[in-house]
């Protein structure tokens, strides 16, 4: 009898662990909301078809979410009386975008499956679907994240790497999230799409020497030297193929045409030069490594089981 009770106790503990454990699964919604992935994909495709830049914006939303208290959709929360959200943080204010696309997708998912699919999972899937829509690799998105009930302005200001970082700072920033230096170089390839504001590359244009002269001259036309003049003017992070997800970001680095300081430091006589050369010589390794690193990034401190909640509207706590 004692032996039988012991077995039953172990079985109950195992079942409890499977319910509240930290493992994500690619098939998490296969029964509870089988149409979820198709709805998200259709929403992303429509948004990117209307505005190709939106693909980069949705990818950036997922990154800025995961690096601040984990992949929990905290970046989507508006300010409340109880906390100041992350959208006003220095790395986000005036630049983070795509909220309307996420809200529209969430509304469609809610219509299909009430309070089942988290906003955090929508961000993760939308990032993958955005990359695919722009011609990049696909990967199996692990699902089962839940949404946070708070956000952190302070962590958004401290944990998101700024464009002024060098390789050592970037490596430390990614290591703090469980990502390797190789992951950092691969994920930096997300800058093969998207745009940056003049205020984030002005210092590079006027104060750095490891920049192609013609490239810099062309950029200076829309990014004047005086601070406050043209700060929000945009330039593509990849001038070669700005709306195609390919390996041109790395070939640009070989020619000293990285837009941000944090881009060009990846190829500047340092430890990661070899990895940049490898990605520049052909897209296959980059595509493989980027996809693998995105899976790892998507697994940063997710809320699972009974943690957090499934928000009904992504911008506010239930």
mmCIF file of N, CA, C and O in Angstrom, residues 204-284:
data_model
loop_
_atom_site.group_PDB
_atom_site.id
_atom_site.type_symbol
_atom_site.label_atom_id
_atom_site.label_comp_id
_atom_site.label_asym_id
_atom_site.label_seq_id
_atom_site.Cartn_x
_atom_site.Cartn_y
_atom_site.Cartn_z
ATOM 1 N N UNK A 204 28.617 58.742 -35.419
ATOM 2 C CA UNK A 204 29.402 57.898 -36.328
ATOM 3 C C UNK A 204 29.749 58.666 -37.606
ATOM 4 O O UNK A 204 30.879 58.586 -38.091
ATOM 5 N N UNK A 205 28.793 59.395 -38.127
ATOM 6 C CA UNK A 205 29.021 60.117 -39.379
ATOM 7 C C UNK A 205 30.133 61.147 -39.260
ATOM 8 O O UNK A 205 30.969 61.280 -40.159
ATOM 9 N N UNK A 206 30.132 61.861 -38.141
ATOM 10 C CA UNK A 206 31.010 63.023 -38.035
ATOM 11 C C UNK A 206 32.255 62.790 -37.181
ATOM 12 O O UNK A 206 33.190 63.599 -37.242
ATOM 13 N N UNK A 207 32.288 61.704 -36.422
ATOM 14 C CA UNK A 207 33.404 61.531 -35.489
ATOM 15 C C UNK A 207 34.189 60.240 -35.672
ATOM 16 O O UNK A 207 35.210 60.053 -35.001
ATOM 17 N N UNK A 208 33.742 59.347 -36.551
ATOM 18 C CA UNK A 208 34.442 58.074 -36.721
ATOM 19 C C UNK A 208 35.121 58.016 -38.086
ATOM 20 O O UNK A 208 34.643 58.613 -39.061
ATOM 21 N N UNK A 209 36.230 57.288 -38.137
ATOM 22 C CA UNK A 209 37.018 57.206 -39.370
ATOM 23 C C UNK A 209 36.808 55.905 -40.136
ATOM 24 O O UNK A 209 37.113 55.830 -41.325
ATOM 25 N N UNK A 210 36.288 54.874 -39.464
ATOM 26 C CA UNK A 210 36.092 53.582 -40.131
ATOM 27 C C UNK A 210 34.743 53.546 -40.843
ATOM 28 O O UNK A 210 33.920 52.654 -40.624
ATOM 29 N N UNK A 211 34.524 54.555 -41.695
ATOM 30 C CA UNK A 211 33.262 54.663 -42.428
ATOM 31 C C UNK A 211 33.567 55.078 -43.862
ATOM 32 O O UNK A 211 34.408 55.961 -44.109
ATOM 33 N N UNK A 212 32.928 54.415 -44.809
ATOM 34 C CA UNK A 212 33.135 54.716 -46.224
ATOM 35 C C UNK A 212 32.792 56.182 -46.492
ATOM 36 O O UNK A 212 31.717 56.661 -46.104
ATOM 37 N N UNK A 213 33.689 56.885 -47.155
ATOM 38 C CA UNK A 213 33.539 58.335 -47.332
ATOM 39 C C UNK A 213 32.287 58.690 -48.138
ATOM 40 O O UNK A 213 31.539 59.612 -47.766
ATOM 41 N N UNK A 214 32.057 57.984 -49.231
ATOM 42 C CA UNK A 214 30.886 58.281 -50.062
ATOM 43 C C UNK A 214 29.596 57.954 -49.314
ATOM 44 O O UNK A 214 28.594 58.687 -49.406
ATOM 45 N N UNK A 215 29.621 56.863 -48.565
ATOM 46 C CA UNK A 215 28.476 56.458 -47.752
ATOM 47 C C UNK A 215 28.144 57.537 -46.727
ATOM 48 O O UNK A 215 26.985 57.947 -46.575
ATOM 49 N N UNK A 216 29.168 58.045 -46.055
ATOM 50 C CA UNK A 216 28.969 59.082 -45.045
ATOM 51 C C UNK A 216 28.467 60.380 -45.671
ATOM 52 O O UNK A 216 27.561 61.035 -45.135
ATOM 53 N N UNK A 217 29.035 60.745 -46.809
ATOM 54 C CA UNK A 217 28.638 61.995 -47.461
ATOM 55 C C UNK A 217 27.164 61.971 -47.843
ATOM 56 O O UNK A 217 26.443 62.972 -47.680
ATOM 57 N N UNK A 218 26.710 60.845 -48.344
ATOM 58 C CA UNK A 218 25.302 60.737 -48.744
ATOM 59 C C UNK A 218 24.381 60.861 -47.539
ATOM 60 O O UNK A 218 23.309 61.485 -47.617
ATOM 61 N N UNK A 219 24.793 60.297 -46.421
ATOM 62 C CA UNK A 219 23.969 60.344 -45.211
ATOM 63 C C UNK A 219 23.946 61.731 -44.584
ATOM 64 O O UNK A 219 22.934 62.150 -44.006
ATOM 65 N N UNK A 220 25.052 62.472 -44.701
ATOM 66 C CA UNK A 220 25.132 63.791 -44.084
ATOM 67 C C UNK A 220 24.122 64.767 -44.683
ATOM 68 O O UNK A 220 23.716 65.730 -44.029
ATOM 69 N N UNK A 221 23.689 64.499 -45.901
ATOM 70 C CA UNK A 221 22.723 65.385 -46.549
ATOM 71 C C UNK A 221 21.410 65.445 -45.779
ATOM 72 O O UNK A 221 20.737 66.485 -45.762
ATOM 73 N N UNK A 222 21.048 64.342 -45.131
ATOM 74 C CA UNK A 222 19.791 64.315 -44.368
ATOM 75 C C UNK A 222 20.029 64.200 -42.865
ATOM 76 O O UNK A 222 19.076 64.063 -42.083
ATOM 77 N N UNK A 223 21.275 64.235 -42.454
ATOM 78 C CA UNK A 223 21.607 64.158 -41.028
ATOM 79 C C UNK A 223 22.684 65.195 -40.712
ATOM 80 O O UNK A 223 23.876 64.867 -40.614
ATOM 81 N N UNK A 224 22.295 66.457 -40.577
ATOM 82 C CA UNK A 224 23.273 67.521 -40.320
ATOM 83 C C UNK A 224 23.943 67.378 -38.964
ATOM 84 O O UNK A 224 23.431 66.730 -38.059
ATOM 85 N N UNK A 225 25.110 68.027 -38.840
ATOM 86 C CA UNK A 225 25.910 67.890 -37.632
ATOM 87 C C UNK A 225 25.251 68.440 -36.364
ATOM 88 O O UNK A 225 25.320 67.797 -35.307
ATOM 89 N N UNK A 226 24.579 69.603 -36.405
ATOM 90 C CA UNK A 226 24.051 70.177 -35.156
ATOM 91 C C UNK A 226 23.008 69.274 -34.494
ATOM 92 O O UNK A 226 22.070 68.811 -35.143
ATOM 93 N N UNK A 227 23.183 69.020 -33.214
ATOM 94 C CA UNK A 227 22.188 68.258 -32.463
ATOM 95 C C UNK A 227 20.865 69.011 -32.450
ATOM 96 O O UNK A 227 20.844 70.228 -32.264
ATOM 97 N N UNK A 228 19.792 68.284 -32.694
ATOM 98 C CA UNK A 228 18.484 68.907 -32.748
ATOM 99 C C UNK A 228 18.044 69.241 -34.149
ATOM 100 O O UNK A 228 16.898 69.618 -34.379
ATOM 101 N N UNK A 229 18.939 69.104 -35.099
ATOM 102 C CA UNK A 229 18.612 69.386 -36.498
ATOM 103 C C UNK A 229 18.474 68.072 -37.259
ATOM 104 O O UNK A 229 19.466 67.391 -37.510
ATOM 105 N N UNK A 230 17.251 67.715 -37.595
ATOM 106 C CA UNK A 230 17.025 66.473 -38.336
ATOM 107 C C UNK A 230 17.187 65.220 -37.514
ATOM 108 O O UNK A 230 17.431 64.140 -38.068
ATOM 109 N N UNK A 231 17.030 65.322 -36.194
ATOM 110 C CA UNK A 231 17.254 64.166 -35.319
ATOM 111 C C UNK A 231 16.438 62.942 -35.722
ATOM 112 O O UNK A 231 16.908 61.807 -35.616
ATOM 113 N N UNK A 232 15.207 63.165 -36.154
ATOM 114 C CA UNK A 232 14.324 62.047 -36.469
ATOM 115 C C UNK A 232 14.372 61.588 -37.907
ATOM 116 O O UNK A 232 13.648 60.660 -38.291
ATOM 117 N N UNK A 233 15.231 62.203 -38.720
ATOM 118 C CA UNK A 233 15.340 61.779 -40.118
ATOM 119 C C UNK A 233 15.840 60.344 -40.204
ATOM 120 O O UNK A 233 16.763 59.952 -39.481
ATOM 121 N N UNK A 234 15.231 59.567 -41.081
ATOM 122 C CA UNK A 234 15.519 58.135 -41.156
ATOM 123 C C UNK A 234 16.483 57.778 -42.275
ATOM 124 O O UNK A 234 16.517 58.428 -43.325
ATOM 125 N N UNK A 235 17.259 56.730 -42.036
ATOM 126 C CA UNK A 235 18.118 56.139 -43.063
ATOM 127 C C UNK A 235 18.040 54.622 -42.913
ATOM 128 O O UNK A 235 17.913 54.113 -41.793
ATOM 129 N N UNK A 236 18.104 53.882 -44.013
ATOM 130 C CA UNK A 236 18.032 52.421 -43.913
ATOM 131 C C UNK A 236 19.280 51.837 -43.258
ATOM 132 O O UNK A 236 20.408 52.289 -43.520
ATOM 133 N N UNK A 237 19.071 50.858 -42.404
ATOM 134 C CA UNK A 237 20.203 50.184 -41.757
ATOM 135 C C UNK A 237 21.021 49.389 -42.766
ATOM 136 O O UNK A 237 22.221 49.161 -42.572
ATOM 137 N N UNK A 238 20.380 48.950 -43.832
ATOM 138 C CA UNK A 238 21.042 48.241 -44.926
ATOM 139 C C UNK A 238 20.706 48.995 -46.213
ATOM 140 O O UNK A 238 19.590 48.912 -46.716
ATOM 141 N N UNK A 239 21.667 49.745 -46.720
ATOM 142 C CA UNK A 239 21.400 50.570 -47.900
ATOM 143 C C UNK A 239 21.347 49.758 -49.185
ATOM 144 O O UNK A 239 20.853 50.236 -50.201
ATOM 145 N N UNK A 240 21.852 48.547 -49.159
ATOM 146 C CA UNK A 240 21.911 47.724 -50.372
ATOM 147 C C UNK A 240 20.548 47.147 -50.720
ATOM 148 O O UNK A 240 20.048 47.317 -51.845
ATOM 149 N N UNK A 241 19.941 46.443 -49.772
ATOM 150 C CA UNK A 241 18.613 45.848 -49.972
ATOM 151 C C UNK A 241 17.790 46.137 -48.715
ATOM 152 O O UNK A 241 17.599 45.254 -47.876
ATOM 153 N N UNK A 242 17.301 47.362 -48.559
ATOM 154 C CA UNK A 242 16.720 47.796 -47.279
ATOM 155 C C UNK A 242 15.446 47.090 -46.847
ATOM 156 O O UNK A 242 15.111 47.117 -45.661
ATOM 157 N N UNK A 243 14.731 46.456 -47.771
ATOM 158 C CA UNK A 243 13.494 45.768 -47.378
ATOM 159 C C UNK A 243 13.553 44.273 -47.657
ATOM 160 O O UNK A 243 12.514 43.606 -47.668
ATOM 161 N N UNK A 244 14.750 43.748 -47.866
ATOM 162 C CA UNK A 244 14.918 42.308 -48.085
ATOM 163 C C UNK A 244 15.730 41.718 -46.947
ATOM 164 O O UNK A 244 16.793 42.243 -46.587
ATOM 165 N N UNK A 245 15.239 40.626 -46.376
ATOM 166 C CA UNK A 245 15.958 39.986 -45.280
ATOM 167 C C UNK A 245 17.003 39.046 -45.879
ATOM 168 O O UNK A 245 16.696 37.915 -46.267
ATOM 169 N N UNK A 246 18.240 39.538 -45.989
ATOM 170 C CA UNK A 246 19.329 38.775 -46.599
ATOM 171 C C UNK A 246 20.614 39.020 -45.814
ATOM 172 O O UNK A 246 20.569 39.517 -44.684
ATOM 173 N N UNK A 247 21.752 38.698 -46.396
ATOM 174 C CA UNK A 247 23.026 38.853 -45.696
ATOM 175 C C UNK A 247 23.767 40.131 -46.091
ATOM 176 O O UNK A 247 24.946 40.292 -45.770
ATOM 177 N N UNK A 248 23.091 41.066 -46.783
ATOM 178 C CA UNK A 248 23.761 42.286 -47.237
ATOM 179 C C UNK A 248 24.254 43.144 -46.070
ATOM 180 O O UNK A 248 25.214 43.902 -46.216
ATOM 181 N N UNK A 249 23.616 43.032 -44.920
ATOM 182 C CA UNK A 249 24.075 43.764 -43.730
ATOM 183 C C UNK A 249 25.548 43.472 -43.472
ATOM 184 O O UNK A 249 26.336 44.382 -43.178
ATOM 185 N N UNK A 250 25.940 42.218 -43.620
ATOM 186 C CA UNK A 250 27.320 41.823 -43.327
ATOM 187 C C UNK A 250 28.278 42.233 -44.442
ATOM 188 O O UNK A 250 29.416 42.639 -44.169
ATOM 189 N N UNK A 251 27.846 42.143 -45.682
ATOM 190 C CA UNK A 251 28.707 42.610 -46.773
ATOM 191 C C UNK A 251 28.923 44.117 -46.660
ATOM 192 O O UNK A 251 30.002 44.622 -46.990
ATOM 193 N N UNK A 252 27.926 44.838 -46.188
ATOM 194 C CA UNK A 252 28.092 46.275 -45.963
ATOM 195 C C UNK A 252 29.160 46.549 -44.905
ATOM 196 O O UNK A 252 29.949 47.494 -45.039
ATOM 197 N N UNK A 253 29.191 45.731 -43.861
ATOM 198 C CA UNK A 253 30.185 45.919 -42.805
ATOM 199 C C UNK A 253 31.601 45.755 -43.349
ATOM 200 O O UNK A 253 32.524 46.475 -42.937
ATOM 201 N N UNK A 254 31.780 44.815 -44.287
ATOM 202 C CA UNK A 254 33.108 44.615 -44.879
ATOM 203 C C UNK A 254 33.585 45.855 -45.620
ATOM 204 O O UNK A 254 34.791 46.071 -45.784
ATOM 205 N N UNK A 255 32.640 46.680 -46.062
ATOM 206 C CA UNK A 255 32.974 47.904 -46.803
ATOM 207 C C UNK A 255 32.862 49.149 -45.931
ATOM 208 O O UNK A 255 32.815 50.275 -46.449
ATOM 209 N N UNK A 256 32.829 48.970 -44.624
ATOM 210 C CA UNK A 256 32.693 50.084 -43.676
ATOM 211 C C UNK A 256 31.420 50.900 -43.924
ATOM 212 O O UNK A 256 31.413 52.129 -43.793
ATOM 213 N N UNK A 257 30.348 50.195 -44.230
ATOM 214 C CA UNK A 257 29.064 50.853 -44.469
ATOM 215 C C UNK A 257 28.019 50.444 -43.435
ATOM 216 O O UNK A 257 26.823 50.391 -43.727
ATOM 217 N N UNK A 258 28.464 50.172 -42.237
ATOM 218 C CA UNK A 258 27.533 49.943 -41.141
ATOM 219 C C UNK A 258 26.973 51.276 -40.685
ATOM 220 O O UNK A 258 27.728 52.233 -40.491
ATOM 221 N N UNK A 259 25.665 51.376 -40.520
ATOM 222 C CA UNK A 259 25.052 52.662 -40.193
ATOM 223 C C UNK A 259 25.322 53.084 -38.754
ATOM 224 O O UNK A 259 25.688 54.228 -38.492
ATOM 225 N N UNK A 260 25.126 52.174 -37.820
ATOM 226 C CA UNK A 260 25.311 52.488 -36.406
ATOM 227 C C UNK A 260 26.717 52.111 -35.942
ATOM 228 O O UNK A 260 27.347 51.203 -36.496
ATOM 229 N N UNK A 261 27.189 52.785 -34.911
ATOM 230 C CA UNK A 261 28.463 52.406 -34.304
ATOM 231 C C UNK A 261 28.432 50.942 -33.885
ATOM 232 O O UNK A 261 29.390 50.194 -34.126
ATOM 233 N N UNK A 262 27.307 50.525 -33.284
ATOM 234 C CA UNK A 262 27.175 49.147 -32.806
ATOM 235 C C UNK A 262 27.114 48.136 -33.949
ATOM 236 O O UNK A 262 27.276 46.933 -33.717
ATOM 237 N N UNK A 263 26.861 48.597 -35.163
ATOM 238 C CA UNK A 263 26.937 47.721 -36.330
ATOM 239 C C UNK A 263 28.391 47.537 -36.750
ATOM 240 O O UNK A 263 28.894 46.411 -36.833
ATOM 241 N N UNK A 264 29.082 48.647 -37.011
ATOM 242 C CA UNK A 264 30.429 48.566 -37.577
ATOM 243 C C UNK A 264 31.437 47.952 -36.624
ATOM 244 O O UNK A 264 32.441 47.374 -37.075
ATOM 245 N N UNK A 265 31.209 48.028 -35.313
ATOM 246 C CA UNK A 265 32.164 47.424 -34.374
ATOM 247 C C UNK A 265 32.251 45.916 -34.552
ATOM 248 O O UNK A 265 33.239 45.293 -34.132
ATOM 249 N N UNK A 266 31.236 45.321 -35.204
ATOM 250 C CA UNK A 266 31.277 43.877 -35.437
ATOM 251 C C UNK A 266 32.328 43.498 -36.470
ATOM 252 O O UNK A 266 32.740 42.336 -36.541
ATOM 253 N N UNK A 267 32.770 44.481 -37.266
ATOM 254 C CA UNK A 267 33.859 44.222 -38.209
ATOM 255 C C UNK A 267 34.824 45.401 -38.138
ATOM 256 O O UNK A 267 34.730 46.373 -38.876
ATOM 257 N N UNK A 268 35.742 45.274 -37.205
ATOM 258 C CA UNK A 268 36.677 46.380 -36.966
ATOM 259 C C UNK A 268 37.980 45.856 -36.370
ATOM 260 O O UNK A 268 38.552 46.449 -35.473
ATOM 261 N N UNK A 269 38.431 44.697 -36.890
ATOM 262 C CA UNK A 269 39.672 44.115 -36.406
ATOM 263 C C UNK A 269 39.540 43.405 -35.077
ATOM 264 O O UNK A 269 40.527 43.238 -34.357
ATOM 265 N N UNK A 270 38.324 42.948 -34.744
ATOM 266 C CA UNK A 270 38.098 42.324 -33.447
ATOM 267 C C UNK A 270 37.774 40.844 -33.521
ATOM 268 O O UNK A 270 37.929 40.197 -34.561
ATOM 269 N N UNK A 271 37.277 40.330 -32.410
ATOM 270 C CA UNK A 271 37.096 38.892 -32.240
ATOM 271 C C UNK A 271 35.993 38.304 -33.105
ATOM 272 O O UNK A 271 35.988 37.090 -33.348
ATOM 273 N N UNK A 272 35.061 39.116 -33.566
ATOM 274 C CA UNK A 272 33.931 38.564 -34.320
ATOM 275 C C UNK A 272 34.041 38.833 -35.821
ATOM 276 O O UNK A 272 33.110 38.552 -36.577
ATOM 277 N N UNK A 273 35.190 39.352 -36.257
ATOM 278 C CA UNK A 273 35.387 39.609 -37.694
ATOM 279 C C UNK A 273 35.147 38.351 -38.532
ATOM 280 O O UNK A 273 34.550 38.411 -39.609
ATOM 281 N N UNK A 274 35.637 37.224 -38.046
ATOM 282 C CA UNK A 274 35.517 35.979 -38.799
ATOM 283 C C UNK A 274 34.069 35.567 -39.011
ATOM 284 O O UNK A 274 33.699 35.090 -40.093
ATOM 285 N N UNK A 275 33.254 35.748 -37.996
ATOM 286 C CA UNK A 275 31.839 35.395 -38.122
ATOM 287 C C UNK A 275 31.143 36.316 -39.127
ATOM 288 O O UNK A 275 30.318 35.856 -39.933
ATOM 289 N N UNK A 276 31.493 37.593 -39.115
ATOM 290 C CA UNK A 276 30.926 38.532 -40.089
ATOM 291 C C UNK A 276 31.338 38.129 -41.504
ATOM 292 O O UNK A 276 30.501 38.116 -42.414
ATOM 293 N N UNK A 277 32.605 37.792 -41.692
ATOM 294 C CA UNK A 277 33.068 37.353 -43.025
ATOM 295 C C UNK A 277 32.312 36.109 -43.479
ATOM 296 O O UNK A 277 31.939 35.988 -44.656
ATOM 297 N N UNK A 278 32.093 35.175 -42.557
ATOM 298 C CA UNK A 278 31.388 33.950 -42.900
ATOM 299 C C UNK A 278 29.967 34.242 -43.367
ATOM 300 O O UNK A 278 29.498 33.684 -44.364
ATOM 301 N N UNK A 279 29.280 35.125 -42.676
ATOM 302 C CA UNK A 279 27.917 35.478 -43.069
ATOM 303 C C UNK A 279 27.894 36.262 -44.373
ATOM 304 O O UNK A 279 26.968 36.126 -45.182
ATOM 305 N N UNK A 280 28.917 37.089 -44.582
ATOM 306 C CA UNK A 280 28.965 37.901 -45.797
ATOM 307 C C UNK A 280 29.223 37.057 -47.039
ATOM 308 O O UNK A 280 28.776 37.401 -48.142
ATOM 309 N N UNK A 281 29.927 35.946 -46.877
ATOM 310 C CA UNK A 281 30.307 35.134 -48.032
ATOM 311 C C UNK A 281 29.156 34.291 -48.577
ATOM 312 O O UNK A 281 29.226 33.776 -49.686
ATOM 313 N N UNK A 282 28.101 34.140 -47.813
ATOM 314 C CA UNK A 282 26.940 33.370 -48.260
ATOM 315 C C UNK A 282 25.853 33.403 -47.217
ATOM 316 O O UNK A 282 26.132 33.475 -46.013
ATOM 317 N N UNK A 283 24.609 33.355 -47.622
ATOM 318 C CA UNK A 283 23.497 33.528 -46.687
ATOM 319 C C UNK A 283 23.121 32.299 -45.870
ATOM 320 O O UNK A 283 22.438 32.434 -44.852
ATOM 321 N N UNK A 284 23.535 31.119 -46.266
ATOM 322 C CA UNK A 284 22.986 29.912 -45.641
ATOM 323 C C UNK A 284 23.313 29.808 -44.156
ATOM 324 O O UNK A 284 22.438 29.500 -43.332
#
